Short mmCIF file of C-alpha atoms in Angstrom, two decimals:
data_model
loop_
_atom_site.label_atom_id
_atom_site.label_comp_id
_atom_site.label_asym_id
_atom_site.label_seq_id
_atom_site.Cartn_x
_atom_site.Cartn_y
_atom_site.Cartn_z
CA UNK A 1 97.85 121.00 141.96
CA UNK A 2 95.00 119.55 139.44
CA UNK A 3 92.36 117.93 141.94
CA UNK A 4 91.96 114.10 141.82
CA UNK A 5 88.73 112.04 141.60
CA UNK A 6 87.47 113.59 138.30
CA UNK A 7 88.72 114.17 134.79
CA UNK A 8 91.56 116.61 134.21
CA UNK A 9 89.58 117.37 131.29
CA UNK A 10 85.96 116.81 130.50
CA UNK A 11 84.87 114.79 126.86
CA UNK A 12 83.50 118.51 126.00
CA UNK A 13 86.71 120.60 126.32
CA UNK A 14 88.59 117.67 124.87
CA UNK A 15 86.89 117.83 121.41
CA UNK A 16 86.88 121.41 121.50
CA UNK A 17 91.03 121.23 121.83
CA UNK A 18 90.89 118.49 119.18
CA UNK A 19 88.80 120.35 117.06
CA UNK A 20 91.19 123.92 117.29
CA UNK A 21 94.54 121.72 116.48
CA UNK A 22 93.03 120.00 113.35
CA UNK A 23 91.33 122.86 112.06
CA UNK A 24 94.17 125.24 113.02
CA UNK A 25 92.18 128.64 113.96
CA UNK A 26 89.05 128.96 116.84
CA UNK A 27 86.60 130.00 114.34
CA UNK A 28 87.14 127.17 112.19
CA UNK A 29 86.76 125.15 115.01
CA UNK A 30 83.39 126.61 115.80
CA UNK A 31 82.10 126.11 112.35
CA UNK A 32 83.81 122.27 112.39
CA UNK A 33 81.53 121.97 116.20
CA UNK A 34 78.39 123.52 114.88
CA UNK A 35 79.03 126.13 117.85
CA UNK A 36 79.73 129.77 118.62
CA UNK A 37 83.33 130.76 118.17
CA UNK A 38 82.52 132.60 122.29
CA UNK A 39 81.26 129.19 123.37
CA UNK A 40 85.21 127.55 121.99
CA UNK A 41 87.15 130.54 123.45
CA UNK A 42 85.99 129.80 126.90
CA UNK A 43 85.74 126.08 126.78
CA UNK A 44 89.75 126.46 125.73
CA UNK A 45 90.26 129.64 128.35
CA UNK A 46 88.93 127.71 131.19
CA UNK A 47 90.97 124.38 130.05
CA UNK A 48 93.87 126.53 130.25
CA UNK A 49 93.63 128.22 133.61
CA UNK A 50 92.64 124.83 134.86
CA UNK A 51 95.96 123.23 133.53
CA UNK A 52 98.08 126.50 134.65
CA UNK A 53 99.22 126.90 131.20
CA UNK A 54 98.91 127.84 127.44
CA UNK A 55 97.36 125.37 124.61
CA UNK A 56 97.77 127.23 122.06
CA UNK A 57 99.10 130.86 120.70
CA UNK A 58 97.16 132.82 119.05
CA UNK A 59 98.31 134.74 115.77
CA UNK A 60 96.96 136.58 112.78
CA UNK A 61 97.39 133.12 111.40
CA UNK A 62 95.45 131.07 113.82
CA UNK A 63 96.14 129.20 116.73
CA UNK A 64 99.26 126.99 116.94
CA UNK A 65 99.67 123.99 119.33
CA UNK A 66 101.98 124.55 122.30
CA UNK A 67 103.63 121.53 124.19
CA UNK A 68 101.39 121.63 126.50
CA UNK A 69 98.50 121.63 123.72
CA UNK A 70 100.29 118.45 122.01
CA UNK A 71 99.96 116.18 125.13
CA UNK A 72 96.26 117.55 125.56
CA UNK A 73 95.41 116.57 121.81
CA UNK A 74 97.49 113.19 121.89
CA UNK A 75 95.08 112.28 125.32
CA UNK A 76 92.09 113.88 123.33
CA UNK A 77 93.01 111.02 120.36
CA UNK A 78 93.53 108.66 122.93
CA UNK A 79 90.30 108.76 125.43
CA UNK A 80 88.31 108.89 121.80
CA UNK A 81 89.70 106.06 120.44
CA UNK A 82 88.76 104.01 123.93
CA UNK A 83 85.76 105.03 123.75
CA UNK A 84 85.28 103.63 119.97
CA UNK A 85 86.98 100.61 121.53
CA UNK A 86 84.65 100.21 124.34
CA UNK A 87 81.84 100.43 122.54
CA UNK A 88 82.75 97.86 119.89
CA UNK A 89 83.78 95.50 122.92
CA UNK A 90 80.40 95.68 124.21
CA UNK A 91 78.76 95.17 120.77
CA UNK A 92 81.23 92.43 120.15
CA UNK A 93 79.93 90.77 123.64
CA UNK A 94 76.56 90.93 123.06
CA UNK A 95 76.73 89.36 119.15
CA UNK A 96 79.02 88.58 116.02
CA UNK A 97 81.64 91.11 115.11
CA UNK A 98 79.99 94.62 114.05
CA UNK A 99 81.24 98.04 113.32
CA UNK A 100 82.44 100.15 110.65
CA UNK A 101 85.79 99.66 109.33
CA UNK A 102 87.16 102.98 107.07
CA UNK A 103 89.66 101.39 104.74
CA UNK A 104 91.88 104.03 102.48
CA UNK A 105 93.02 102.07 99.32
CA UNK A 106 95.76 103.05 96.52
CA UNK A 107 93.90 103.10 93.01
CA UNK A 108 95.40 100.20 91.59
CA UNK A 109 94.88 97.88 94.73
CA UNK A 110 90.95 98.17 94.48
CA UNK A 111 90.40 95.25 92.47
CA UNK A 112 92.49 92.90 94.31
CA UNK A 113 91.35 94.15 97.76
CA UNK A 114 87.76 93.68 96.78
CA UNK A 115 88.00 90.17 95.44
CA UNK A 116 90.70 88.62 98.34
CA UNK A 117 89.95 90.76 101.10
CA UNK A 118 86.62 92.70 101.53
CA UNK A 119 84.76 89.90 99.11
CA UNK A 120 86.01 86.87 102.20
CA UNK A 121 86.12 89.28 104.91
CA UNK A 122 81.91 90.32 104.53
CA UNK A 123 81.30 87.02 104.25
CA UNK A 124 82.38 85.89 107.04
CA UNK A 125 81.57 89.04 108.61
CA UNK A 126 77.95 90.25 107.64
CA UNK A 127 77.54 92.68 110.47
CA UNK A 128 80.50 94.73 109.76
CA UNK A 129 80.05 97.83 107.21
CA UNK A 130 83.21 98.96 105.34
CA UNK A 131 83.78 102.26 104.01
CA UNK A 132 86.19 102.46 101.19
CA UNK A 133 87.90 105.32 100.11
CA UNK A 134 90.39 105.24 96.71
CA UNK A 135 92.68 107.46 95.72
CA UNK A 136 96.35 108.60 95.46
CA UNK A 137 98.99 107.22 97.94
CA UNK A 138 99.76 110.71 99.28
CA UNK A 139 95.67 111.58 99.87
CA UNK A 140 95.33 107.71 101.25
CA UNK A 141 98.43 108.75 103.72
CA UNK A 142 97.04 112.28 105.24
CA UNK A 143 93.45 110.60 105.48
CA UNK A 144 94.89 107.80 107.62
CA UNK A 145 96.85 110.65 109.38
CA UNK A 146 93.64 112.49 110.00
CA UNK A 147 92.06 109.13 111.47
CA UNK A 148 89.55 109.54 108.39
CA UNK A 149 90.13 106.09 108.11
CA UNK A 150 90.93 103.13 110.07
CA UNK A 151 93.65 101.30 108.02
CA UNK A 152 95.46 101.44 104.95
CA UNK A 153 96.56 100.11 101.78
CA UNK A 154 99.38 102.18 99.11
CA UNK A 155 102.15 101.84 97.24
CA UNK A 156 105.80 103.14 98.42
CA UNK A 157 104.23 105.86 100.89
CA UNK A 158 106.39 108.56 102.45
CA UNK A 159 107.44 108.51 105.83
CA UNK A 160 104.87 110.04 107.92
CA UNK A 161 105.42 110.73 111.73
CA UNK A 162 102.07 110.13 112.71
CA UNK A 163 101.58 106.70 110.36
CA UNK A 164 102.80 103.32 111.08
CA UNK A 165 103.39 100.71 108.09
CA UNK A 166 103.38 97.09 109.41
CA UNK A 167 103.53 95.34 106.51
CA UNK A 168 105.10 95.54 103.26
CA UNK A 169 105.00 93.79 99.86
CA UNK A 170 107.34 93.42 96.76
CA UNK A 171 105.66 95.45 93.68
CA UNK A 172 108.64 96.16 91.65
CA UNK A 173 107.93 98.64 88.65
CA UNK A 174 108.02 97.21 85.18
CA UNK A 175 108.11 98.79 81.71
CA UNK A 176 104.89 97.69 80.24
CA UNK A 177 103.81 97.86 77.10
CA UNK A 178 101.51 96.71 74.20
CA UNK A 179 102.64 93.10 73.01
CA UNK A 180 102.88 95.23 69.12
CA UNK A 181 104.51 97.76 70.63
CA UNK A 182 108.38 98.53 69.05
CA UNK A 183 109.95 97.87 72.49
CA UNK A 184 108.49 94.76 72.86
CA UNK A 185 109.28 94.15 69.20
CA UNK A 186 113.08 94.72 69.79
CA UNK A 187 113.92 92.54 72.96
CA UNK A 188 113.09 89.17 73.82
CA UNK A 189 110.63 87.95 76.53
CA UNK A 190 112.38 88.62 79.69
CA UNK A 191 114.67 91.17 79.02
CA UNK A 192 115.91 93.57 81.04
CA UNK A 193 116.01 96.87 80.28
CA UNK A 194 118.55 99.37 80.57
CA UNK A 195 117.10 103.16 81.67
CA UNK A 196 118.55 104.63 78.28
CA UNK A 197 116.57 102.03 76.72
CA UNK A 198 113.64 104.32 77.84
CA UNK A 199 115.23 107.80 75.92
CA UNK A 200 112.16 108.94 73.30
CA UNK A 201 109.04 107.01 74.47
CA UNK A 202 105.65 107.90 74.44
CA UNK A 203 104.64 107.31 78.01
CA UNK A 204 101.31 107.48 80.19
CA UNK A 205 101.75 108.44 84.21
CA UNK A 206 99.20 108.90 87.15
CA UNK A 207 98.25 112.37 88.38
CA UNK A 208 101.00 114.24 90.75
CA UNK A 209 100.09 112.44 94.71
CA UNK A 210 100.02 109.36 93.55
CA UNK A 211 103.01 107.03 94.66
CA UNK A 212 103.60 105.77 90.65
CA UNK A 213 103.86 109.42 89.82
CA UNK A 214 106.62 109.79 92.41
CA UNK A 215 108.75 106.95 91.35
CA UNK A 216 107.94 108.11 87.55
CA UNK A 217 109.45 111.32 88.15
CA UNK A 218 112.63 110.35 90.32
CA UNK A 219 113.38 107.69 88.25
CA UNK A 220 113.80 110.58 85.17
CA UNK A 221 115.61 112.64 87.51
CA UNK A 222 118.42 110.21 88.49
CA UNK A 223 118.79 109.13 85.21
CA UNK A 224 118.36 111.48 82.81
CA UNK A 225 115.82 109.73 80.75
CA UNK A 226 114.02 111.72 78.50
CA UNK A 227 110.37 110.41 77.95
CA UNK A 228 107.51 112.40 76.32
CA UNK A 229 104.65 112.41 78.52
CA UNK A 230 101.22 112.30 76.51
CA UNK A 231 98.43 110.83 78.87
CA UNK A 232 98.41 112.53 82.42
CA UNK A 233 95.46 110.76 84.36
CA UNK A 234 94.21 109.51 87.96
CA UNK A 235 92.39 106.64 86.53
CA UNK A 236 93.74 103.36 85.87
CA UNK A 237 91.15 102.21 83.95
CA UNK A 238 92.61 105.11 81.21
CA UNK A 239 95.90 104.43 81.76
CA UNK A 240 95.81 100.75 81.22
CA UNK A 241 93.70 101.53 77.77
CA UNK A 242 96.04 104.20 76.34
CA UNK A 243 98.92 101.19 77.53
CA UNK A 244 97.12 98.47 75.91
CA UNK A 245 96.59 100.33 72.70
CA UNK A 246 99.83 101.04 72.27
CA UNK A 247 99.25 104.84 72.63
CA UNK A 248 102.29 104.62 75.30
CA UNK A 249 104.29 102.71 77.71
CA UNK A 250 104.18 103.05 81.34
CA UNK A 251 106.40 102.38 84.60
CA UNK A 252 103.97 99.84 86.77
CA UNK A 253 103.83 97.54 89.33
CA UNK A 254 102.11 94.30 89.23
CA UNK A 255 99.19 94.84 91.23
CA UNK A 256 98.49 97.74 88.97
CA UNK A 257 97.65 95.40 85.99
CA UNK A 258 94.68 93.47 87.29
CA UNK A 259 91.78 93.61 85.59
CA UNK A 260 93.57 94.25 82.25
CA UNK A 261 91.73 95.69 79.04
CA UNK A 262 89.18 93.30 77.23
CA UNK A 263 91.29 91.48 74.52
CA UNK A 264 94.77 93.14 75.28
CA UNK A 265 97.97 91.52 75.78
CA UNK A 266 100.71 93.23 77.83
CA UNK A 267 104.57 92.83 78.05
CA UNK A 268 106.68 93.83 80.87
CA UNK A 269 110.26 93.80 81.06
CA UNK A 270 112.11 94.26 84.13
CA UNK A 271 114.47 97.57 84.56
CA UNK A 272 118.02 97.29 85.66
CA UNK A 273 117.36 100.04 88.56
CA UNK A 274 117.77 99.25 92.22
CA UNK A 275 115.01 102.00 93.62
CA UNK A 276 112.17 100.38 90.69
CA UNK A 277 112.90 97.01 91.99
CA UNK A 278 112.53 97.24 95.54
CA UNK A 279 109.02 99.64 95.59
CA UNK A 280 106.77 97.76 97.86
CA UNK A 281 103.14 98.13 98.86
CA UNK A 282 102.40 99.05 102.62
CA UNK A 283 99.69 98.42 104.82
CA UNK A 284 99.70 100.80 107.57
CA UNK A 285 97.25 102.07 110.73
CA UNK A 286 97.97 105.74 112.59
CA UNK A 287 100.90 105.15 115.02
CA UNK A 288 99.36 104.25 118.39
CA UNK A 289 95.69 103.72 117.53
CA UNK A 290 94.09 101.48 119.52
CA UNK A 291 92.31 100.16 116.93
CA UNK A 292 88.36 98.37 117.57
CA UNK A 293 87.48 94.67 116.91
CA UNK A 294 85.83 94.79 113.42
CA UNK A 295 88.98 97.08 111.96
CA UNK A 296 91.33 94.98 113.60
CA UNK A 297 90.07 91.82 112.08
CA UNK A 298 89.90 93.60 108.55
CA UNK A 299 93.75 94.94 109.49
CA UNK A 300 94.60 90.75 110.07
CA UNK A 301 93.04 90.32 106.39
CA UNK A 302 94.93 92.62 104.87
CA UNK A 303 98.06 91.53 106.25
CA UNK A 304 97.61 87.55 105.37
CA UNK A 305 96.67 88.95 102.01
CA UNK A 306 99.82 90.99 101.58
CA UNK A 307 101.59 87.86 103.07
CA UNK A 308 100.03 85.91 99.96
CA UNK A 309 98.00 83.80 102.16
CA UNK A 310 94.30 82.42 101.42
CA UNK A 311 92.36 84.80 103.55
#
């Protein structure tokens, strides 16, 4: 029987555990710790023979979590993120809301974000820094999983067991095009497209991770569609210019068109395909996260944002 009045497990040996599952091997760990790999091996050795049983096995491959091991690294998550929390509760007693928030964002939600959300939110919270991290929505999903960053903004994630999405937001996908462009030339304003309608274009898509390039691809797939692909990029900024030139069409969503190109004019017609019309955007946290006071008022921004309320 573990003794009572102390820790089962000390702050030390708990980040040490941590730092093995994420890393996957002891070594790594070390090198993660700035520590010897000796000074890891015990710290995990005596963990175990205090706790009667295995945290991880050990294999030319590294070290793999046992049961045991995943109930030791979901308490490790758990006593760090009270800790975060307790500290931000005391600074939050003592003054104004402070912190740092870590806020993953999809490329083509930075604009938006920064003008109704981080713009209102820094005003009205000037101790608070934000760290913003852009990229694809598979990258923004793992580094949310990772708890490299506090909340979350992408479009049409993957289910991921360790991430939560609490709110979601219609951003259907949408041929655009130039407004000279041939397609836009041969159907009226507010047309909607059939996906054979699509067969021979020129057409611009984000790298492979991001969520547009996902849809892109499946939406090929079901329906046979062939579309030349001559702009592969993961910048929107290029993608909107090769789109407003009329270099090439492109499958986006709404939020993907703000800012547009100086002097362009885009057209977007509507596709008659269930799965491109009901894409949403999702704001999500890591499933159980106790989150601290300055991310979860930035988390309550978000949200009213998504909701299309005035933050």
């Amino acid at each position: 029987m573990l003794p009572t009045g102390e820790p089962v497990l000390e702050d030390r040996t708990l980040r040490c555990i941590l730092a093995v599952a994420q890393a996957g091997s002891l070594r790594a760990a070390a090198r993660d710790l700035g520590i010897a790999p000796s000074a890891v091996q015990r710290t995990i050795a005596a963990a175990e023979r205090r706790l009667g049983e295995a945290l991880f096995e050990r294999g030319a491959d590294g070290a793999r979590v046992t049961e045991l091991g995943r109930v030791a690294v979901r308490y490790a998550l758990e006593r760090r993120d009270l800790d975060a929390l307790f500290a931000d509760e005391v600074a939050l007693g003592r003054s104004a809301a402070t912190g740092t928030v870590r806020l993953a964002v999809g490329l083509g939600f930075l604009e938006q974000v920064d003008e109704h959300v981080l713009d209102p939110f820094q005003r009205a919270h000037p101790d608070v820094t934000i760290v913003v991290q852009a990229g694809g929505t598979d990258s923004m999903v793992e580094t949310l999983a990772r708890d490299d960053a506090d909340v979350a903004i992408a479009l049409h994630p993957a289910p991921h067991p360790r991430v939560a999405v609490l709110r979601e937001a219609p951003e259907p996908l949408r041929l655009t095009c130039a407004a000279d462009h041939p397609v836009a030339a041969a159907h009226p304003e507010g047309a909607v497209l059939a996906p054979s309608d699509l067969e021979g274009l020129d057409v611009a898509v984000m790298a492979r991770g991001f969520g547009l390039r996902a849809l892109h691809d499946e939406f090929l797939r079901v329906h046979t569609v062939g579309m030349r692909t001559v702009l592969e990029t993961d910048s929107q900024t290029v993608l909107l210019g090769a789109v407003a030139r009329g270099r090439a069409v492109s499958l986006l969503p709404p939020v993907f068109l703000s800012p547009r190109p100086a002097g362009s004019e885009l057209r977007t017609f509507d596709i008659a395909d269930d799965h491109l019309s009901a894409v949403r955007s999702a704001l999500m946290v890591r499933r159980d996260r106790r989150l601290p006071p300055a991310s979860r008022a930035l988390l309550q921004a978000c949200s009213r944002w998504m909701a299309g309320e005035n933050p």
